Amino acid sequence: MEKNRYILKNDTPSCHLLHVCCAPDLVISYLAGARGDVFFYNPNIHPRSEYEKRYKEVLRVAEFFEMNVVEVPYDPETFFEKTKGLESEPEGRKRCEICIRMRLEKTLEFAKENGYRSFSTTLTASPKKSVEMINNAGINVSRYNLVQYIPNVYRRSPLYNLSQKLIKQLGIYRQNYCGCVFSVRNEDKEKGEEIR
Ligand code: SF4
């Protein structure tokens, strides 16, 4: 099995691990004060080409902000296993809860194994996600652990407008669906297109 590895490593690794879902949310979160080593664990993203595109953009932003990045292998099977039976759930419900939890559990696991003291996620930068669901998942997975989850609401940053300008200036790719194959279909439905 492929292993995680560090890239773009600075002299001093951070003691905080930052789960990053996509490049635009990393920009918003960074300007809202998020720091730490970048952990891009998102096996929900479909298809692989989209995953690679989003990851490449995250690398670009991390380099811009001089952040360390932990390279994590892509394992979509884990997402499909965990969300089996929930394929037709509407967005924002049980499937999303499991998807968010899965990503935060893995972040915590890596943080524990590698001596980080705390972790958080850029997921709360998105206006489309439930901050309560995300922060509750973080608090629950880290319960009884020495590695603390730091709740946040990065989208409430006073520099939110500035981050939008920076995203544009840097020409960062903005996806038009959340990530999984089921959210691609939702997007199609909203547009009135034929569902794949
Ligand atoms: S819609 Fe987004 S949060 Fe929900 S399961 Fe799909 S990728 Fe995960």
CSV table of C-alpha atoms and ligand atoms in Angstrom, one decimal:
chain,number,residue,atom,x,y,z
A,1,MET,CA,0.0,0.0,0.0
A,2,GLU,CA,1.2,3.5,-0.8
A,3,LYS,CA,2.4,5.6,2.1
A,4,ASN,CA,1.8,9.2,3.1
A,5,ARG,CA,4.9,11.4,2.5
A,6,TYR,CA,5.9,15.0,3.2
A,7,ILE,CA,6.6,17.4,0.3
A,8,LEU,CA,7.5,21.1,0.2
A,9,LYS,CA,8.8,20.6,3.7
A,10,ASN,CA,9.9,23.6,5.6
A,11,ASP,CA,12.7,23.5,8.2
A,12,THR,CA,10.1,23.3,11.0
A,13,PRO,CA,7.1,21.2,10.7
A,14,SER,CA,4.0,22.7,12.2
A,15,CYS,CA,2.3,21.2,15.4
A,16,HIS,CA,-1.1,21.8,13.7
A,17,LEU,CA,-2.5,19.6,10.9
A,18,LEU,CA,-4.9,21.3,8.6
A,19,HIS,CA,-7.2,19.1,6.6
A,20,VAL,CA,-7.7,20.9,3.2
A,21,CYS,CA,-10.6,20.1,0.9
A,22,CYS,CA,-9.7,22.4,-2.0
A,23,ALA,CA,-7.6,25.3,-3.1
A,24,PRO,CA,-10.2,28.1,-2.9
A,25,ASP,CA,-11.1,27.0,0.7
A,26,LEU,CA,-7.4,27.0,1.6
A,27,VAL,CA,-7.1,30.6,0.5
A,28,ILE,CA,-10.2,31.7,2.4
A,29,SER,CA,-9.0,29.7,5.5
A,30,TYR,CA,-5.4,31.0,5.4
A,31,LEU,CA,-6.6,34.6,5.2
A,32,ALA,CA,-8.9,33.8,8.1
A,33,GLY,CA,-5.9,32.7,10.2
A,34,ALA,CA,-5.6,29.0,9.4
A,35,ARG,CA,-2.1,27.7,9.6
A,36,GLY,CA,-0.4,24.3,9.8
A,37,ASP,CA,0.7,21.5,7.6
A,38,VAL,CA,-1.7,20.7,4.7
A,39,PHE,CA,-3.4,17.3,4.7
A,40,PHE,CA,-5.3,16.7,1.5
A,41,TYR,CA,-7.3,13.6,2.3
A,42,ASN,CA,-10.4,13.6,0.1
A,43,PRO,CA,-11.2,10.1,-1.3
A,44,ASN,CA,-14.8,11.4,-1.9
A,45,ILE,CA,-13.6,13.3,-5.0
A,46,HIS,CA,-14.7,11.8,-8.3
A,47,PRO,CA,-13.3,11.1,-10.8
A,48,ARG,CA,-9.5,10.7,-10.4
A,49,SER,CA,-8.8,13.4,-12.9
A,50,GLU,CA,-10.9,15.9,-10.8
A,51,TYR,CA,-9.0,14.7,-7.7
A,52,GLU,CA,-5.7,15.3,-9.3
A,53,LYS,CA,-6.8,18.7,-10.6
A,54,ARG,CA,-7.9,19.9,-7.1
A,55,TYR,CA,-4.8,18.5,-5.5
A,56,LYS,CA,-2.5,20.3,-8.0
A,57,GLU,CA,-4.2,23.5,-7.2
A,58,VAL,CA,-3.8,22.9,-3.5
A,59,LEU,CA,-0.1,22.3,-4.0
A,60,ARG,CA,0.1,25.6,-5.8
A,61,VAL,CA,-1.6,27.5,-3.0
A,62,ALA,CA,0.4,25.7,-0.3
A,63,GLU,CA,3.6,26.8,-2.1
A,64,PHE,CA,2.4,30.3,-2.3
A,65,PHE,CA,1.8,30.4,1.4
A,66,GLU,CA,4.9,28.3,2.1
A,67,MET,CA,3.1,25.5,3.9
A,68,ASN,CA,4.2,21.9,4.2
A,69,VAL,CA,2.0,19.4,2.4
A,70,VAL,CA,1.4,15.8,3.4
A,71,GLU,CA,0.8,13.7,0.3
A,72,VAL,CA,-1.9,11.2,0.9
A,73,PRO,CA,-2.7,8.3,-1.6
A,74,TYR,CA,-6.1,8.5,-3.3
A,75,ASP,CA,-8.4,5.8,-2.1
A,76,PRO,CA,-11.9,6.2,-3.5
A,77,GLU,CA,-12.9,2.7,-2.4
A,78,THR,CA,-13.0,3.8,1.2
A,79,PHE,CA,-15.5,6.5,0.4
A,80,PHE,CA,-17.7,4.1,-1.5
A,81,GLU,CA,-17.5,1.5,1.2
A,82,LYS,CA,-18.4,4.0,4.0
A,83,THR,CA,-21.3,5.5,2.1
A,84,LYS,CA,-22.8,2.3,0.7
A,85,GLY,CA,-26.6,2.4,0.8
A,86,LEU,CA,-26.7,6.3,1.1
A,87,GLU,CA,-26.2,7.0,-2.6
A,88,SER,CA,-29.5,8.8,-3.1
A,89,GLU,CA,-29.4,10.8,0.2
A,90,PRO,CA,-29.8,14.5,-0.5
A,91,GLU,CA,-26.7,16.7,0.0
A,92,GLY,CA,-26.1,17.8,3.5
A,93,ARG,CA,-27.6,14.7,5.2
A,94,LYS,CA,-26.2,11.4,6.4
A,95,ARG,CA,-23.9,10.6,3.5
A,96,CYS,CA,-22.2,14.0,4.0
A,97,GLU,CA,-21.9,13.5,7.7
A,98,ILE,CA,-20.1,10.2,7.1
A,99,CYS,CA,-17.9,11.7,4.4
A,100,ILE,CA,-16.8,14.6,6.6
A,101,ARG,CA,-16.2,12.3,9.5
A,102,MET,CA,-14.2,9.9,7.4
A,103,ARG,CA,-11.9,12.7,6.3
A,104,LEU,CA,-11.5,14.1,9.8
A,105,GLU,CA,-10.8,10.6,11.3
A,106,LYS,CA,-8.0,10.1,8.9
A,107,THR,CA,-6.6,13.5,9.7
A,108,LEU,CA,-6.7,12.7,13.4
A,109,GLU,CA,-5.0,9.4,12.8
A,110,PHE,CA,-2.1,11.0,10.9
A,111,ALA,CA,-1.9,13.8,13.5
A,112,LYS,CA,-1.6,11.2,16.3
A,113,GLU,CA,1.0,9.1,14.6
A,114,ASN,CA,3.1,12.1,13.7
A,115,GLY,CA,3.1,14.2,16.9
A,116,TYR,CA,0.7,17.0,16.0
A,117,ARG,CA,-1.0,18.6,18.9
A,118,SER,CA,-4.2,19.8,17.1
A,119,PHE,CA,-6.0,19.7,13.8
A,120,SER,CA,-8.8,21.5,12.0
A,121,THR,CA,-10.3,21.7,8.5
A,122,THR,CA,-10.9,24.2,5.7
A,123,LEU,CA,-14.3,22.6,5.1
A,124,THR,CA,-15.9,25.4,7.1
A,125,ALA,CA,-14.8,28.0,4.5
A,126,SER,CA,-17.5,26.9,2.1
A,127,PRO,CA,-20.8,28.7,2.4
A,128,LYS,CA,-22.6,25.5,1.2
A,129,LYS,CA,-21.7,23.3,4.1
A,130,SER,CA,-23.1,23.1,7.6
A,131,VAL,CA,-20.5,24.4,10.0
A,132,GLU,CA,-22.3,22.7,12.9
A,133,MET,CA,-22.0,19.3,11.2
A,134,ILE,CA,-18.3,19.8,10.4
A,135,ASN,CA,-17.3,21.0,13.9
A,136,ASN,CA,-19.4,18.4,15.6
A,137,ALA,CA,-17.7,15.7,13.6
A,138,GLY,CA,-14.3,17.1,14.5
A,139,ILE,CA,-15.2,17.3,18.2
A,140,ASN,CA,-16.6,13.8,18.2
A,141,VAL,CA,-13.7,12.1,16.4
A,142,SER,CA,-11.2,13.7,18.7
A,143,ARG,CA,-13.1,13.0,21.9
A,144,TYR,CA,-10.8,11.2,24.4
A,145,ASN,CA,-7.8,12.0,22.3
A,146,LEU,CA,-4.8,14.1,23.1
A,147,VAL,CA,-4.8,15.7,19.7
A,148,GLN,CA,-7.4,18.4,19.9
A,149,TYR,CA,-9.8,19.5,17.2
A,150,ILE,CA,-10.0,23.2,16.8
A,151,PRO,CA,-13.5,24.3,15.7
A,152,ASN,CA,-13.6,27.2,13.3
A,153,VAL,CA,-15.8,29.1,10.9
A,154,TYR,CA,-13.4,30.2,8.3
A,155,ARG,CA,-16.0,31.6,6.0
A,156,ARG,CA,-16.8,34.3,8.6
A,157,SER,CA,-13.5,35.9,8.0
A,158,PRO,CA,-13.3,39.7,7.7
A,159,LEU,CA,-10.9,39.1,4.8
A,160,TYR,CA,-13.4,36.9,2.9
A,161,ASN,CA,-13.8,39.4,0.1
A,162,LEU,CA,-10.0,39.8,-0.2
A,163,SER,CA,-9.7,36.0,-0.4
A,164,GLN,CA,-12.1,36.0,-3.4
A,165,LYS,CA,-9.9,38.6,-5.1
A,166,LEU,CA,-6.8,36.5,-4.5
A,167,ILE,CA,-8.4,33.3,-5.8
A,168,LYS,CA,-9.2,35.2,-9.0
A,169,GLN,CA,-5.8,36.8,-9.2
A,170,LEU,CA,-4.0,33.5,-8.8
A,171,GLY,CA,-6.4,31.9,-11.4
A,172,ILE,CA,-7.3,29.1,-9.0
A,173,TYR,CA,-9.6,26.4,-10.3
A,174,ARG,CA,-13.1,26.5,-8.7
A,175,GLN,CA,-15.0,23.3,-8.9
A,176,ASN,CA,-18.8,23.5,-9.5
A,177,TYR,CA,-19.8,20.4,-7.5
A,178,CYS,CA,-19.0,19.3,-4.0
A,179,GLY,CA,-16.8,16.3,-4.9
A,180,CYS,CA,-18.4,12.9,-5.0
A,181,VAL,CA,-20.1,11.2,-8.0
A,182,PHE,CA,-23.5,11.8,-6.3
A,183,SER,CA,-22.9,15.5,-6.1
A,184,VAL,CA,-22.1,15.6,-9.8
A,185,ARG,CA,-25.5,14.2,-10.4
A,186,ASN,CA,-27.1,16.8,-8.2
A,187,GLU,CA,-25.4,19.5,-10.1
A,188,ASP,CA,-26.7,18.1,-13.3
A,189,LYS,CA,-30.2,17.9,-11.9
A,190,GLU,CA,-30.1,21.6,-10.9
A,191,LYS,CA,-29.0,22.5,-14.4
A,192,GLY,CA,-31.9,20.3,-15.8
A,193,GLU,CA,-29.4,18.1,-17.7
A,194,GLU,CA,-29.7,14.4,-18.2
A,195,ILE,CA,-28.4,12.4,-15.2
A,196,ARG,CA,-25.4,10.2,-16.0
B,1,SF4,S1,-21.9,15.9,-1.4
B,1,SF4,FE1,-19.8,16.5,-0.7
B,1,SF4,S2,-19.8,16.2,1.6
B,1,SF4,FE2,-21.6,15.1,0.7
B,1,SF4,S3,-20.9,13.0,0.4
B,1,SF4,FE3,-20.6,14.1,-1.5
B,1,SF4,S4,-18.5,14.9,-1.5
B,1,SF4,FE4,-19.0,14.3,0.6
